[in-house]
Amino acid sequence: MVRHLYVYLVLFATLMMVIGGGISIFMATADLVNPPSYYQTYSDFKIMRQSEKIEGKQAVTLTEEQLRAEYEQLMEDERERQKENAKNQMIKSLGFILIPLPIFLYFNKWRRKSIE
């Protein structure tokens, strides 16, 4: 009786891990296809850059075009960072499928043999 309970608990735990890994891969794929938005607006970026000048951190004055180019580069860098994070998450989530799946299959095979 205890052996059967143990087997069913292992089957349940490994199945939940595989399902969780699948869900996580799906979410990471969605982030890869459509990365989350970056929430800093151009006006916020411009104010932040101007406040740096006031505090004396930067002595060079930038034109509107240079500020816009920096902002666009910041946005592109953020999108790339989000994509890299999504790829990293997919690899990690794959572990939640590849590691418990053989254990699940082994215990399921063992359970079927014990029933017969």
Tab-separated table of C-alpha atoms in Angstrom:
chain	number	residue	atom	x	y	z
A	1	MET	CA	0.000	0.000	0.000
A	2	VAL	CA	2.764	2.440	0.942
A	3	ARG	CA	4.696	1.527	-2.193
A	4	HIS	CA	1.680	2.314	-4.388
A	5	LEU	CA	1.130	5.619	-2.616
A	6	TYR	CA	4.807	6.506	-3.120
A	7	VAL	CA	4.627	5.666	-6.831
A	8	TYR	CA	1.500	7.774	-7.332
A	9	LEU	CA	3.061	10.694	-5.457
A	10	VAL	CA	6.178	10.515	-7.639
A	11	LEU	CA	4.004	10.322	-10.756
A	12	PHE	CA	1.986	13.327	-9.623
A	13	ALA	CA	5.036	15.420	-8.711
A	14	THR	CA	6.897	14.687	-11.946
A	15	LEU	CA	3.775	15.296	-14.038
A	16	MET	CA	3.270	18.676	-12.353
A	17	MET	CA	6.901	19.578	-13.067
A	18	VAL	CA	6.518	18.664	-16.752
A	19	ILE	CA	3.295	20.672	-17.023
A	20	GLY	CA	4.892	23.653	-15.255
A	21	GLY	CA	7.897	23.482	-17.592
A	22	GLY	CA	5.591	23.405	-20.600
A	23	ILE	CA	3.684	26.437	-19.386
A	24	SER	CA	6.929	28.278	-18.688
A	25	ILE	CA	8.249	27.482	-22.178
A	26	PHE	CA	5.015	28.784	-23.683
A	27	MET	CA	5.305	32.026	-21.694
A	28	ALA	CA	8.975	32.470	-22.636
A	29	THR	CA	8.112	31.886	-26.294
A	30	ALA	CA	5.451	34.578	-26.064
A	31	ASP	CA	8.044	36.956	-24.581
A	32	LEU	CA	10.450	36.069	-27.373
A	33	VAL	CA	7.889	36.694	-30.109
A	34	ASN	CA	6.475	39.842	-28.524
A	35	PRO	CA	8.828	41.248	-25.845
A	36	PRO	CA	7.258	43.226	-23.007
A	37	SER	CA	7.145	46.976	-23.534
A	38	TYR	CA	9.669	49.334	-22.048
A	39	TYR	CA	7.911	51.887	-19.881
A	40	GLN	CA	10.189	54.924	-20.060
A	41	THR	CA	8.792	57.525	-22.409
A	42	TYR	CA	10.933	59.846	-24.479
A	43	SER	CA	9.956	62.830	-22.341
A	44	ASP	CA	11.007	60.965	-19.172
A	45	PHE	CA	14.290	60.020	-20.824
A	46	LYS	CA	14.875	63.629	-21.883
A	47	ILE	CA	14.167	64.944	-18.376
A	48	MET	CA	16.508	62.340	-16.887
A	49	ARG	CA	19.296	63.309	-19.289
A	50	GLN	CA	18.779	67.021	-18.542
A	51	SER	CA	18.871	66.381	-14.792
A	52	GLU	CA	22.236	64.651	-15.278
A	53	LYS	CA	23.546	67.869	-16.785
A	54	ILE	CA	22.227	69.884	-13.845
A	55	GLU	CA	23.929	67.592	-11.336
A	56	GLY	CA	27.195	68.011	-13.227
A	57	LYS	CA	27.565	64.412	-14.355
A	58	GLN	CA	27.706	65.370	-18.011
A	59	ALA	CA	29.022	68.609	-19.426
A	60	VAL	CA	28.187	67.937	-23.088
A	61	THR	CA	24.909	69.341	-24.392
A	62	LEU	CA	23.052	67.057	-26.760
A	63	THR	CA	20.797	68.116	-29.569
A	64	GLU	CA	17.236	66.883	-29.897
A	65	GLU	CA	18.318	64.458	-32.646
A	66	GLN	CA	21.111	63.040	-30.494
A	67	LEU	CA	18.731	62.599	-27.563
A	68	ARG	CA	16.221	60.858	-29.837
A	69	ALA	CA	18.951	58.572	-31.212
A	70	GLU	CA	20.060	57.663	-27.667
A	71	TYR	CA	16.465	56.947	-26.693
A	72	GLU	CA	15.912	54.741	-29.747
A	73	GLN	CA	19.146	52.871	-28.993
A	74	LEU	CA	18.016	52.403	-25.396
A	75	MET	CA	14.696	50.993	-26.611
A	76	GLU	CA	16.421	48.596	-29.028
A	77	ASP	CA	18.859	47.453	-26.332
A	78	GLU	CA	15.943	46.802	-23.973
A	79	ARG	CA	14.116	44.728	-26.612
A	80	GLU	CA	17.246	42.664	-27.216
A	81	ARG	CA	17.741	42.170	-23.472
A	82	GLN	CA	14.136	40.961	-23.135
A	83	LYS	CA	14.638	38.509	-26.008
A	84	GLU	CA	17.833	37.158	-24.443
A	85	ASN	CA	16.020	36.722	-21.120
A	86	ALA	CA	13.222	34.844	-22.903
A	87	LYS	CA	15.723	32.497	-24.575
A	88	ASN	CA	17.408	31.906	-21.220
A	89	GLN	CA	14.042	31.165	-19.603
A	90	MET	CA	13.179	28.679	-22.355
A	91	ILE	CA	16.393	26.757	-21.740
A	92	LYS	CA	15.776	26.692	-18.003
A	93	SER	CA	12.186	25.574	-18.499
A	94	LEU	CA	13.299	22.792	-20.795
A	95	GLY	CA	15.065	21.321	-17.776
A	96	PHE	CA	11.711	21.075	-16.003
A	97	ILE	CA	10.552	18.840	-18.830
A	98	LEU	CA	13.654	16.819	-19.688
A	99	ILE	CA	14.662	15.924	-16.134
A	100	PRO	CA	11.367	14.673	-14.621
A	101	LEU	CA	9.953	13.139	-17.825
A	102	PRO	CA	12.147	9.988	-17.784
A	103	ILE	CA	11.384	9.549	-14.084
A	104	PHE	CA	7.668	9.821	-14.821
A	105	LEU	CA	7.919	7.302	-17.662
A	106	TYR	CA	9.930	4.862	-15.534
A	107	PHE	CA	7.511	4.974	-12.594
A	108	ASN	CA	4.505	4.760	-14.908
A	109	LYS	CA	6.000	1.650	-16.535
A	110	TRP	CA	6.704	0.197	-13.095
A	111	ARG	CA	3.117	0.966	-11.999
A	112	ARG	CA	1.679	-0.807	-15.036
A	113	LYS	CA	3.803	-3.889	-14.346
A	114	SER	CA	2.703	-4.003	-10.712
A	115	ILE	CA	-0.981	-3.820	-11.678
A	116	GLU	CA	-0.699	-6.740	-14.107
